[in-house]
PDB file of C-alpha atoms and ligand atoms in Angstrom:
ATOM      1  CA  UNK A   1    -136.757 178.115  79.716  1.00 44.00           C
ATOM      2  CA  UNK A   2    -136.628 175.113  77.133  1.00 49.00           C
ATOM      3  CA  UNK A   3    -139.718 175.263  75.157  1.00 58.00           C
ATOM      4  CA  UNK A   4    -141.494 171.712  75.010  1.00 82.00           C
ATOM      5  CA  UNK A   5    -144.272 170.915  72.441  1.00 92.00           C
ATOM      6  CA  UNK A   6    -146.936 170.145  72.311  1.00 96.00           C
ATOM      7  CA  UNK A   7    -147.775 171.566  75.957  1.00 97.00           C
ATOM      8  CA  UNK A   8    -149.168 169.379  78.273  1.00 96.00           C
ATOM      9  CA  UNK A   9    -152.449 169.656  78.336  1.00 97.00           C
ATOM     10  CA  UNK A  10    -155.328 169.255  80.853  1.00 98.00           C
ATOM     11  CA  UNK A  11    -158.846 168.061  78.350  1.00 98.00           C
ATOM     12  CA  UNK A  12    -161.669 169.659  79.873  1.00 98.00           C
ATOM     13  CA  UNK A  13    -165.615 170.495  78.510  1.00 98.00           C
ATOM     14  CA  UNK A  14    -166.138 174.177  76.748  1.00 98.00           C
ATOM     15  CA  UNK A  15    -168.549 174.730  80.023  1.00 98.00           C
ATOM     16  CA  UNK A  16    -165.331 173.412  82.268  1.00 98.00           C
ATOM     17  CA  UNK A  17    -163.223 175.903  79.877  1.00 98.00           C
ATOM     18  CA  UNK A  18    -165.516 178.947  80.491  1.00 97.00           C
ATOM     19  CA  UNK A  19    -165.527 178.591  83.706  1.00 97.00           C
ATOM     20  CA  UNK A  20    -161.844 178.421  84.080  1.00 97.00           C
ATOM     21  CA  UNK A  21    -161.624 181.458  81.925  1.00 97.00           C
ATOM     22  CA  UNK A  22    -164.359 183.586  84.021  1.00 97.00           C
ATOM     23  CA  UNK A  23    -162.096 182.280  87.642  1.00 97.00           C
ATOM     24  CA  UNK A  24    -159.083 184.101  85.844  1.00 97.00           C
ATOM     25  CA  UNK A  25    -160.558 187.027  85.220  1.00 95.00           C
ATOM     26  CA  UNK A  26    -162.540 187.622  88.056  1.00 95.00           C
ATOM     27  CA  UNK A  27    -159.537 187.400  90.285  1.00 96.00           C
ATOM     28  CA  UNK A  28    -157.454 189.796  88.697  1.00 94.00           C
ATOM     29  CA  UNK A  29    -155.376 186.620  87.761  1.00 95.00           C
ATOM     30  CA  UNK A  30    -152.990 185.694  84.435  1.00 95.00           C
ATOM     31  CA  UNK A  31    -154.350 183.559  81.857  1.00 96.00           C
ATOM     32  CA  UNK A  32    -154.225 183.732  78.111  1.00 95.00           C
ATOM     33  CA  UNK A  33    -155.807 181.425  75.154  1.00 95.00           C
ATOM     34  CA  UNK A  34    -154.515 180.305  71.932  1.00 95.00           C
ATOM     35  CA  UNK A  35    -156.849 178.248  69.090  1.00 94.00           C
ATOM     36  CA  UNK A  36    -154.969 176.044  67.444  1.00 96.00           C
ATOM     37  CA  UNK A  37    -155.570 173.888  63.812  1.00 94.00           C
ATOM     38  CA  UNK A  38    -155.154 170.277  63.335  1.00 95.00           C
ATOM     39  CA  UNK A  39    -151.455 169.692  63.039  1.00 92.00           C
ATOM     40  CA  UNK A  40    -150.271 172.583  65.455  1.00 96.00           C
ATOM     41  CA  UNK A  41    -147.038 172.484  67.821  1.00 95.00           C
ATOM     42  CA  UNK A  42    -148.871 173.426  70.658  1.00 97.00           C
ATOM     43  CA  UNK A  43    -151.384 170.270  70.910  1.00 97.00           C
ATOM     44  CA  UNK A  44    -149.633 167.929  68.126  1.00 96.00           C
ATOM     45  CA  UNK A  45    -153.473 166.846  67.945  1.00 97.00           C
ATOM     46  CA  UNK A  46    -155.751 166.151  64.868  1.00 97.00           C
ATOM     47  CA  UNK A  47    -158.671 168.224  65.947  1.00 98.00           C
ATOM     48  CA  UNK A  48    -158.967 171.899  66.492  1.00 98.00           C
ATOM     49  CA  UNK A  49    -158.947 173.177  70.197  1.00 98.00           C
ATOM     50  CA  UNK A  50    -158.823 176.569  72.225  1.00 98.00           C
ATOM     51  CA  UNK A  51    -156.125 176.073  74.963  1.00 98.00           C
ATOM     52  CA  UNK A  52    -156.515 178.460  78.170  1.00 98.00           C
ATOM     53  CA  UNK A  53    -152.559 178.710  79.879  1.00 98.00           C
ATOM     54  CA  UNK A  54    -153.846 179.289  83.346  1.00 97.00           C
ATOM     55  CA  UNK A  55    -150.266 180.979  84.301  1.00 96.00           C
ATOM     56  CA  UNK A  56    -150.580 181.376  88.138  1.00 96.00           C
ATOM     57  CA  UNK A  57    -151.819 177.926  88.432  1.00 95.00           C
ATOM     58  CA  UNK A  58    -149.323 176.412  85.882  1.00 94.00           C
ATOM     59  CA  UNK A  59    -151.415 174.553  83.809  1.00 97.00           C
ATOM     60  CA  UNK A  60    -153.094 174.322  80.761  1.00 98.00           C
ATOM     61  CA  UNK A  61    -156.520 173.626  79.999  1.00 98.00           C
ATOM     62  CA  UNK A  62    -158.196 172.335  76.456  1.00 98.00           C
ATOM     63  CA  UNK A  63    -161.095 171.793  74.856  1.00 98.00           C
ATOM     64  CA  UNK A  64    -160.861 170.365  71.675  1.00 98.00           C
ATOM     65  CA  UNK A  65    -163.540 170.051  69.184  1.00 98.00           C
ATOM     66  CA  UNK A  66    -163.735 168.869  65.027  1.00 97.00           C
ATOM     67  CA  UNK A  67    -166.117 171.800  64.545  1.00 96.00           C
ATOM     68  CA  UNK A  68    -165.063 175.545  64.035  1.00 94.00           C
ATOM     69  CA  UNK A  69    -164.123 176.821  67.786  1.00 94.00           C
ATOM     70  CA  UNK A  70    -163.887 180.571  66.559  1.00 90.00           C
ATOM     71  CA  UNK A  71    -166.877 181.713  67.543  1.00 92.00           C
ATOM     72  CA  UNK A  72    -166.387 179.766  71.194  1.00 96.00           C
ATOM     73  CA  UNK A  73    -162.979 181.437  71.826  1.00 94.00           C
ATOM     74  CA  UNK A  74    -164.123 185.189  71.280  1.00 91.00           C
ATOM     75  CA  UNK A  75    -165.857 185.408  74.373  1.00 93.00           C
ATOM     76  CA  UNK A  76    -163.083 184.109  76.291  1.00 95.00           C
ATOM     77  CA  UNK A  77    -160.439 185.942  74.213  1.00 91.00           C
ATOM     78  CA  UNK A  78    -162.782 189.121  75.445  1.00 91.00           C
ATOM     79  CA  UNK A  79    -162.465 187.286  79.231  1.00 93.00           C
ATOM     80  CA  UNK A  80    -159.056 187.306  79.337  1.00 93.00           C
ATOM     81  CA  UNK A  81    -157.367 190.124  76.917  1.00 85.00           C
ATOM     82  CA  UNK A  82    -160.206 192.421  77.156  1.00 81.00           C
ATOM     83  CA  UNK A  83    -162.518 193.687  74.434  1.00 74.00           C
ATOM     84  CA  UNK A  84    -160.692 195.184  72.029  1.00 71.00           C
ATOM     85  CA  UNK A  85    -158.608 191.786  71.403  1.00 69.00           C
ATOM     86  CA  UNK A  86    -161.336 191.122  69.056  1.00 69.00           C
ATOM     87  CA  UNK A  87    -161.025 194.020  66.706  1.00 66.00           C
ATOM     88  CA  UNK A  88    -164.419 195.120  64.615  1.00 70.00           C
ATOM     89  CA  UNK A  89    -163.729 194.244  61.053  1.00 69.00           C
ATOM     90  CA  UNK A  90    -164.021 198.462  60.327  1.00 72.00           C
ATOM     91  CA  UNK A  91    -161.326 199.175  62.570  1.00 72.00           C
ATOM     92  CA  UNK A  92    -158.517 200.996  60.704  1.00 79.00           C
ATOM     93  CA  UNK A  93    -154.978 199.163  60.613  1.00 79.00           C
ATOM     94  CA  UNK A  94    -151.628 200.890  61.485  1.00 85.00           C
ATOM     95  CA  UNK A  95    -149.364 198.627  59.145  1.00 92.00           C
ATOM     96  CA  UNK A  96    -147.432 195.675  60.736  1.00 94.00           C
ATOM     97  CA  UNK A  97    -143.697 194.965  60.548  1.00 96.00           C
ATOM     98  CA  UNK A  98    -142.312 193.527  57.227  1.00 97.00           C
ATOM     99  CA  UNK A  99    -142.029 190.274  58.487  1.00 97.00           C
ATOM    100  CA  UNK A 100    -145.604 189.878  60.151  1.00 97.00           C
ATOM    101  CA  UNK A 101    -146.777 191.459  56.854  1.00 97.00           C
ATOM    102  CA  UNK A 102    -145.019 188.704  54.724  1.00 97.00           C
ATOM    103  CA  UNK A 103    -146.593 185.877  57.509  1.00 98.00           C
ATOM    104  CA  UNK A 104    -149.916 187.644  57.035  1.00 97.00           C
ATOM    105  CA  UNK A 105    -149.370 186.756  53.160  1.00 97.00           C
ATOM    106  CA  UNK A 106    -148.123 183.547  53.682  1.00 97.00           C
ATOM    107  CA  UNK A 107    -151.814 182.940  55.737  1.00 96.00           C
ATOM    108  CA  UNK A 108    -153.769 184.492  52.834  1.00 95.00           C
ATOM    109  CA  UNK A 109    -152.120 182.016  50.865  1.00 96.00           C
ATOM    110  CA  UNK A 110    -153.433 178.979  52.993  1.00 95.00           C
ATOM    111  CA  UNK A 111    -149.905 178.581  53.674  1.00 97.00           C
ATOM    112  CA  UNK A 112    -149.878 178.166  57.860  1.00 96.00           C
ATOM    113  CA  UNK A 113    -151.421 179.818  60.665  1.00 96.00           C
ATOM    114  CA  UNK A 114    -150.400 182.232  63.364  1.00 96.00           C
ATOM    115  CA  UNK A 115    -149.649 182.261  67.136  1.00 96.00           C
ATOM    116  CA  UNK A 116    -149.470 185.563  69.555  1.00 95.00           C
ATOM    117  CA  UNK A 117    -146.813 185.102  72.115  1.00 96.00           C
ATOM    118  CA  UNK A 118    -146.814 187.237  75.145  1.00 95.00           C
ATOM    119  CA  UNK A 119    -143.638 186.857  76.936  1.00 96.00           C
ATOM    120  CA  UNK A 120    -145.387 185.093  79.914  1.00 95.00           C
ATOM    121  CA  UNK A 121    -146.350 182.010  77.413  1.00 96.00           C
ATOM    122  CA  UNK A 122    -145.423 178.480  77.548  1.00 95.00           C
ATOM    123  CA  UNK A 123    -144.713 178.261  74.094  1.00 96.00           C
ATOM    124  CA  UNK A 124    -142.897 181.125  73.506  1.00 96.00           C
ATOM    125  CA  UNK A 125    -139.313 180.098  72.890  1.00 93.00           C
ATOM    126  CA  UNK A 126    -137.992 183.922  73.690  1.00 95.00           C
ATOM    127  CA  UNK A 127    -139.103 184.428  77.554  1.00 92.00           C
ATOM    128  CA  UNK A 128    -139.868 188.171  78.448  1.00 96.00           C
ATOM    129  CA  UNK A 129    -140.386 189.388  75.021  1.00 97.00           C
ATOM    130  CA  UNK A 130    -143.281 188.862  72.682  1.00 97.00           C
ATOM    131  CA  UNK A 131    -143.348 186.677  69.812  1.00 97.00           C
ATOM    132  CA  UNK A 132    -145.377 186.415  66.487  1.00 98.00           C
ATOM    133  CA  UNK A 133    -145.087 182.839  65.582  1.00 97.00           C
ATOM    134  CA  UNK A 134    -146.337 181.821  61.979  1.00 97.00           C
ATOM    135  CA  UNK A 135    -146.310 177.958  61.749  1.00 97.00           C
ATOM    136  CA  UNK A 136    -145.433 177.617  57.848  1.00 97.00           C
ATOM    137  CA  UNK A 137    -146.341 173.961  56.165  1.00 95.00           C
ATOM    138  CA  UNK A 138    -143.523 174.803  53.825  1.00 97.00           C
ATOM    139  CA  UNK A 139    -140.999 176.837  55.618  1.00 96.00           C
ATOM    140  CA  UNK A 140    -141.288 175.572  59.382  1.00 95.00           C
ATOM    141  CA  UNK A 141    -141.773 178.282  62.396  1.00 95.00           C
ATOM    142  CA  UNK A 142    -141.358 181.745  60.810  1.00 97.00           C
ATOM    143  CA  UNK A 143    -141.031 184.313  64.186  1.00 97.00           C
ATOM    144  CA  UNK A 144    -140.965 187.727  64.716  1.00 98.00           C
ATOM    145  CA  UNK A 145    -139.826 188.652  68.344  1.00 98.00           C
ATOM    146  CA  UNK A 146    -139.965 192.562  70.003  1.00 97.00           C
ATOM    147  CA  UNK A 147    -139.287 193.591  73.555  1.00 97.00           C
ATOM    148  CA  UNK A 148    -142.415 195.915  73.561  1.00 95.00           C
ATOM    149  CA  UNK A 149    -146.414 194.662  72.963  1.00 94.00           C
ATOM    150  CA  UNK A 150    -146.335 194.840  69.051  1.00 95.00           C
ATOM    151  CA  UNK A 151    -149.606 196.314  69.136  1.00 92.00           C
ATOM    152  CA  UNK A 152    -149.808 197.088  64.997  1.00 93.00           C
ATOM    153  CA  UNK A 153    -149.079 193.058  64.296  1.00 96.00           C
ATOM    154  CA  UNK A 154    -151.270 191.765  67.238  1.00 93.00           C
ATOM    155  CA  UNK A 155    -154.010 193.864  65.551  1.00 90.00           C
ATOM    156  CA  UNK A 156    -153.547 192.394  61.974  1.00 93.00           C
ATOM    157  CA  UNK A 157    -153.005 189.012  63.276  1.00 93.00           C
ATOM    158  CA  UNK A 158    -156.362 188.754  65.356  1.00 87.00           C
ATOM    159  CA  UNK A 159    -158.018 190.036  62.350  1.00 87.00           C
ATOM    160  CA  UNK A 160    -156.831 187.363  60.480  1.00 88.00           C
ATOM    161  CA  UNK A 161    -157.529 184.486  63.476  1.00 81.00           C
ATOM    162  CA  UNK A 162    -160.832 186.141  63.845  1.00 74.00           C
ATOM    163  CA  UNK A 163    -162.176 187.003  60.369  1.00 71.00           C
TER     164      UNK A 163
HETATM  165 ZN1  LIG B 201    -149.995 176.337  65.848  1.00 57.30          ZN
HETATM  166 ZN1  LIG B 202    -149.336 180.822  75.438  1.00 57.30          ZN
END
């Protein structure tokens, strides 16, 4: 599959998002979200947005927004990857691979911002495995890809999306 950014995207109300989100998940169904910043691949738009990838349907749904959409994407992160895809902030770690650790740094930094790639996604350029995508403003798309759910990076990259 040929990845094509941005996606194409379907501009809907939080409210129409929501209940897109709760649809998924009460029928069983496969759906996943991604925020994204001003400036990112996925929406090549200037405002901030949560984008719901409703897979069985084959679209994908937005809501954009200027203001922080954090705190609007948990509850829909809990939705459709279950609870514990929003770790508490006094779960322990296990430590992440080498490269996800230098990404993580590179974030810390103020240097780009991260993307969780399950190997369903429309973005992810490496179908049927998972990828960690780190959008660097200086060094371009870093990735780190793995045939099995990389559960350690996931973990330290939601922290850092979610924090
Ligand atoms: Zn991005
Ligand atoms: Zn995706």
């Amino acid at each position: 599959m040929e990845m094509r950014l941005p996606l194409t995207i379907v501009e809907v109300r939080y409210e129409e998002l929501v209940a897109k989100a709760r649809a998924i998940a009460a029928a069983g169904g496969h759906g996943h979200l991604h925020t994204t910043v001003p400036g990112c691949r996925i929406t090549g738009d200037a405002r901030l947005a949560i984008v719901l990838e409703a897979t069985d349907e084959g679209a994908v749904y937005g809501f954009f927004d200027d203001q922080p959409i954090e705190d609007r994407a948990k509850p829909l992160a809990i939705l459709l990857h279950g609870a514990d895809s929003v770790p508490a902030d006094g779960d322990t770690l296990q430590p992440a691979c080498a490269a996800v650790d230098r990404m993580a740094d590179r974030m810390r930094m103020g240097k780009g911002h991260f993307h969780i790639l399950n190997p369903a996604c429309l973005v992810n350029s490496h179908p049927g495995r998972w990828t960690i995508l780190f959008e660097d403003v200086e060094l371009g798309a870093l990735e780190s890809v793995s045939d099995a759910r990389p559960l350690a990076d996931i973990r330290l990259v939601e922290r850092l999306i979610y924090a």
